[in-house]
């Protein structure tokens, strides 16, 4: 029983902080082609402007991934799995495919845009905006949640992302998850536009507020039984969990 709990924390629970990169997140797939097709569909859905992603086979020496990081992944790798890695140095997205003989293939993913004449232009990941790079880091998560029993906890899901893009991310999760999978997405956010009962149930929303002693208290939206535009009610302070500021005149600038 203890081993099952330990393995759940090890394999199923993924915690993503605002500055976290995907250091070896596993994704089970039938083939590299199905992975590529799923990625392209998601990029098109989010309107990134990519025509596709090009997967360039590289050796470990050609990548900017530390050798010890690949060794750590291979030590626990399962043949047939694909592991996503985002390099800390250059922000490049890689996938590591584990072969049945426990060898591996490493691919560098590069975005492709179309110019005015329809010609494909290969970009480096660092040339994309922070929001696009952040979104690309969420693609492996969405594929994992769709196909496997996984739980993701994301701190500040809206960091560097447009509010409409954050909403699309939640819509994609909601529509893409099968009832056969035990998957869950938990996140913190300051984005009030996500307070939409057409998108999230009231019992799924919790407000976090600090008291005078600095302790945090959680309150469920369901306790308020809201019958209004909850985004407006929240900004008016009816549910708490918003900052209150002194008058700017107190600065005496």
Coordinates of C-alpha atoms in Angstrom, one line a residue:
X1 CA 0.0 0.0 0.0
X2 CA 2.8 2.4 0.8
X3 CA 4.5 1.6 -2.5
X4 CA 1.3 2.4 -4.4
X5 CA 1.1 5.8 -2.7
X6 CA 4.7 6.5 -3.3
X7 CA 4.5 5.6 -6.9
X8 CA 1.4 7.9 -7.4
X9 CA 3.4 10.9 -6.0
X10 CA 6.4 9.9 -8.2
X11 CA 4.6 9.2 -11.5
X12 CA 1.2 10.8 -11.4
X13 CA 1.5 14.1 -9.5
X14 CA 3.3 16.9 -11.4
X15 CA 3.8 20.3 -9.7
X16 CA 4.6 23.2 -12.0
X17 CA 5.8 26.5 -10.4
X18 CA 5.9 29.8 -12.4
X19 CA 9.6 29.2 -13.3
X20 CA 9.4 25.4 -13.7
X21 CA 10.5 23.7 -16.9
X22 CA 9.5 20.3 -18.1
X23 CA 12.4 18.3 -16.8
X24 CA 11.6 14.8 -17.9
X25 CA 7.8 14.7 -17.9
X26 CA 6.7 11.3 -19.2
X27 CA 4.1 10.8 -21.8
X28 CA 2.9 7.4 -23.0
X29 CA 2.1 7.2 -26.7
X30 CA 1.8 4.6 -29.4
X31 CA 4.3 6.3 -31.7
X32 CA 6.2 9.5 -32.3
X33 CA 3.9 10.3 -35.1
X34 CA 0.8 10.4 -32.9
X35 CA 2.7 12.7 -30.6
X36 CA 3.5 15.0 -33.5
X37 CA 0.0 15.0 -34.8
X38 CA -1.4 15.8 -31.3
X39 CA 1.0 18.6 -30.9
X40 CA 0.2 20.2 -34.3
X41 CA -3.6 20.0 -33.5
X42 CA -3.1 21.8 -30.2
X43 CA -0.9 24.5 -31.7
X44 CA -3.6 25.1 -34.4
X45 CA -6.3 25.2 -31.8
X46 CA -4.5 27.9 -29.8
X47 CA -3.9 30.0 -32.8
X48 CA -0.1 30.3 -32.3
X49 CA 0.6 31.0 -36.0
X50 CA 2.7 27.8 -36.4
X51 CA 2.1 25.8 -39.4
X52 CA 3.8 22.8 -37.8
X53 CA 6.7 21.8 -35.5
X54 CA 9.8 20.3 -37.0
X55 CA 11.5 17.5 -35.0
X56 CA 15.2 17.4 -35.7
X57 CA 17.1 14.3 -34.5
X58 CA 20.0 15.4 -32.3
X59 CA 22.6 13.6 -30.2
X60 CA 23.0 14.4 -26.5
X61 CA 26.2 16.2 -27.3
X62 CA 24.4 18.5 -29.8
X63 CA 21.7 19.5 -27.3
X64 CA 22.0 21.9 -24.4
X65 CA 20.7 19.3 -22.0
X66 CA 23.2 18.3 -19.2
X67 CA 24.3 14.7 -19.6
X68 CA 23.4 13.9 -16.0
X69 CA 19.8 15.0 -16.6
X70 CA 19.5 12.5 -19.5
X71 CA 21.0 9.8 -17.2
X72 CA 18.5 10.6 -14.5
X73 CA 15.6 10.2 -16.9
X74 CA 16.9 7.0 -18.4
X75 CA 17.4 5.5 -15.0
X76 CA 13.7 5.5 -14.5
X77 CA 12.5 5.4 -18.1
X78 CA 10.1 2.9 -19.5
X79 CA 10.5 1.5 -23.0
X80 CA 7.8 2.9 -25.3
X81 CA 7.5 6.2 -23.3
X82 CA 8.4 9.7 -24.5
X83 CA 9.8 12.2 -22.1
X84 CA 9.7 15.9 -22.6
X85 CA 12.5 18.1 -21.5
X86 CA 12.8 21.9 -21.7
X87 CA 16.4 23.0 -21.4
X88 CA 17.1 25.5 -18.7
X89 CA 19.8 27.3 -20.7
X90 CA 18.2 27.9 -24.0
X91 CA 14.5 27.1 -23.4
X92 CA 14.6 24.5 -26.2
X93 CA 11.9 21.8 -26.3
X94 CA 13.1 18.2 -26.6
X95 CA 11.5 14.8 -26.6
X96 CA 13.3 11.7 -25.6
X97 CA 11.9 8.5 -27.0
X98 CA 12.9 5.3 -25.2
X99 CA 13.4 2.3 -27.5
X100 CA 12.6 -1.3 -26.5
X101 CA 16.3 -2.1 -26.2
X102 CA 16.5 0.8 -23.6
X103 CA 18.4 3.0 -26.0
X104 CA 16.8 6.4 -26.9
X105 CA 16.3 8.9 -29.6
X106 CA 16.4 12.6 -28.9
X107 CA 14.5 15.2 -30.9
X108 CA 14.7 19.0 -30.9
X109 CA 11.3 20.6 -31.6
X110 CA 11.4 23.8 -33.6
X111 CA 8.4 25.9 -34.7
X112 CA 7.7 26.5 -38.4
X113 CA 5.9 29.7 -39.6
X114 CA 4.7 30.5 -43.1
X115 CA 5.9 33.7 -44.8
X116 CA 3.8 35.9 -47.1
X117 CA 4.5 33.6 -50.1
X118 CA 3.6 30.4 -48.1
X119 CA 7.2 29.3 -47.7
X120 CA 8.1 27.5 -44.4
X121 CA 10.4 29.4 -42.1
X122 CA 12.2 27.7 -39.3
X123 CA 12.3 29.6 -36.0
X124 CA 14.3 29.1 -32.8
X125 CA 12.2 28.6 -29.7
X126 CA 13.8 31.7 -28.1
X127 CA 12.5 33.8 -30.9
X128 CA 8.9 33.1 -29.8
X129 CA 7.1 35.3 -27.2
X130 CA 7.1 34.4 -23.5
X131 CA 3.4 33.6 -23.8
X132 CA 4.0 31.2 -26.7
X133 CA 6.9 29.5 -25.0
X134 CA 4.8 29.1 -21.8
X135 CA 2.0 27.6 -23.9
X136 CA 4.4 25.2 -25.6
X137 CA 5.4 24.0 -22.2
X138 CA 1.7 23.1 -21.5
X139 CA 1.3 21.0 -24.6
X140 CA 3.0 17.9 -23.1
X141 CA 0.8 18.4 -20.0
X142 CA -2.4 18.5 -22.1
X143 CA -1.4 15.3 -24.0
X144 CA -0.5 13.6 -20.8
X145 CA -3.8 14.5 -19.1
X146 CA -5.8 13.3 -22.1
X147 CA -4.1 10.0 -22.4
X148 CA -3.0 9.0 -18.9
X149 CA -4.0 9.1 -15.2
X150 CA -2.3 12.3 -14.1
X151 CA -2.7 15.2 -11.8
X152 CA -1.1 18.6 -12.5
X153 CA -0.8 21.4 -10.0
X154 CA 0.1 24.7 -11.6
X155 CA 1.1 27.8 -9.7
X156 CA 0.1 31.0 -11.7
X157 CA -1.3 29.3 -14.8
X158 CA -1.9 32.7 -16.3
X159 CA 1.8 33.8 -16.1
X160 CA 2.9 35.4 -19.4
X161 CA -0.4 34.3 -21.1
X162 CA -3.2 36.4 -22.5
X163 CA -6.4 35.9 -20.6
X164 CA -8.2 34.5 -23.6
X165 CA -5.4 32.0 -24.0
X166 CA -5.7 30.9 -20.4
X167 CA -9.4 30.3 -21.0
X168 CA -8.7 28.3 -24.1
X169 CA -6.3 26.1 -22.1
X170 CA -9.1 25.3 -19.7
X171 CA -11.6 24.6 -22.4
X172 CA -9.1 22.3 -24.1
X173 CA -8.6 20.4 -20.8
X174 CA -12.4 20.2 -20.2
X175 CA -13.2 18.9 -23.7
X176 CA -10.2 16.6 -24.1
X177 CA -10.4 14.6 -20.9
X178 CA -12.0 11.2 -21.1
X179 CA -14.3 9.9 -18.3
X180 CA -12.2 6.8 -18.4
X181 CA -9.1 8.6 -17.1
X182 CA -8.5 9.8 -13.5
X183 CA -7.0 13.1 -14.5
X184 CA -7.2 16.4 -12.7
X185 CA -5.9 20.0 -13.3
X186 CA -5.4 22.2 -10.2
X187 CA -4.1 25.7 -10.6
X188 CA -3.8 29.1 -8.9
X189 CA -4.5 32.3 -10.7
X190 CA -5.1 36.1 -10.3
X191 CA -7.0 36.2 -13.6
X192 CA -10.6 37.2 -12.7
X193 CA -11.8 36.4 -16.3
X194 CA -11.5 32.7 -15.5
X195 CA -14.3 33.1 -12.9
X196 CA -17.0 31.9 -15.3
X197 CA -19.5 29.3 -14.2
X198 CA -19.9 28.2 -17.8
X199 CA -16.3 27.1 -17.6
X200 CA -15.7 26.1 -14.0
X201 CA -18.2 24.9 -11.4
X202 CA -18.7 26.9 -8.2
X203 CA -17.4 24.0 -6.0
X204 CA -14.2 24.0 -8.1
X205 CA -13.3 27.6 -7.1
X206 CA -11.6 28.4 -3.9
X207 CA -10.6 31.9 -2.7
X208 CA -7.3 32.2 -0.7
X209 CA -7.0 35.2 1.6
X210 CA -4.3 36.1 4.2
X211 CA -5.3 37.3 7.6
X212 CA -3.5 39.9 9.7
X213 CA -1.2 37.3 11.0
X214 CA -0.2 36.2 7.5
X215 CA -2.1 32.9 7.6
X216 CA -4.0 31.8 4.5
X217 CA -7.6 30.9 4.6
X218 CA -9.6 29.1 1.9
X219 CA -13.2 29.6 1.1
X220 CA -15.3 27.8 -1.5
X221 CA -17.3 29.8 -4.0
X222 CA -20.1 27.3 -3.5
X223 CA -20.6 28.6 0.1
X224 CA -21.8 31.9 -1.4
X225 CA -24.4 30.3 -3.8
X226 CA -23.7 33.0 -6.3
X227 CA -26.5 34.3 -8.6
X228 CA -24.6 37.1 -10.2
X229 CA -21.7 37.7 -12.5
X230 CA -19.0 36.3 -10.2
X231 CA -16.2 38.2 -11.9
X232 CA -17.9 41.5 -11.1
X233 CA -18.7 40.3 -7.6
X234 CA -15.2 39.2 -6.9
X235 CA -13.7 42.5 -8.1
X236 CA -16.2 44.4 -5.8
X237 CA -14.8 42.4 -2.9
X238 CA -17.9 40.3 -2.1
X239 CA -15.9 37.1 -1.9
X240 CA -12.8 38.5 -0.3
X241 CA -9.3 37.4 -1.5
X242 CA -8.6 40.7 -3.2
X243 CA -6.0 43.3 -2.1
X244 CA -7.1 46.6 -0.4
X245 CA -4.8 49.6 -0.9
X246 CA -4.4 52.7 1.1
X247 CA -5.0 56.1 -0.6
X248 CA -2.3 57.1 -3.0
X249 CA -2.3 60.5 -1.2
X250 CA -0.8 58.7 1.8
X251 CA 2.5 58.5 -0.1
X252 CA 2.8 62.3 -0.1
X253 CA 4.8 62.2 -3.3

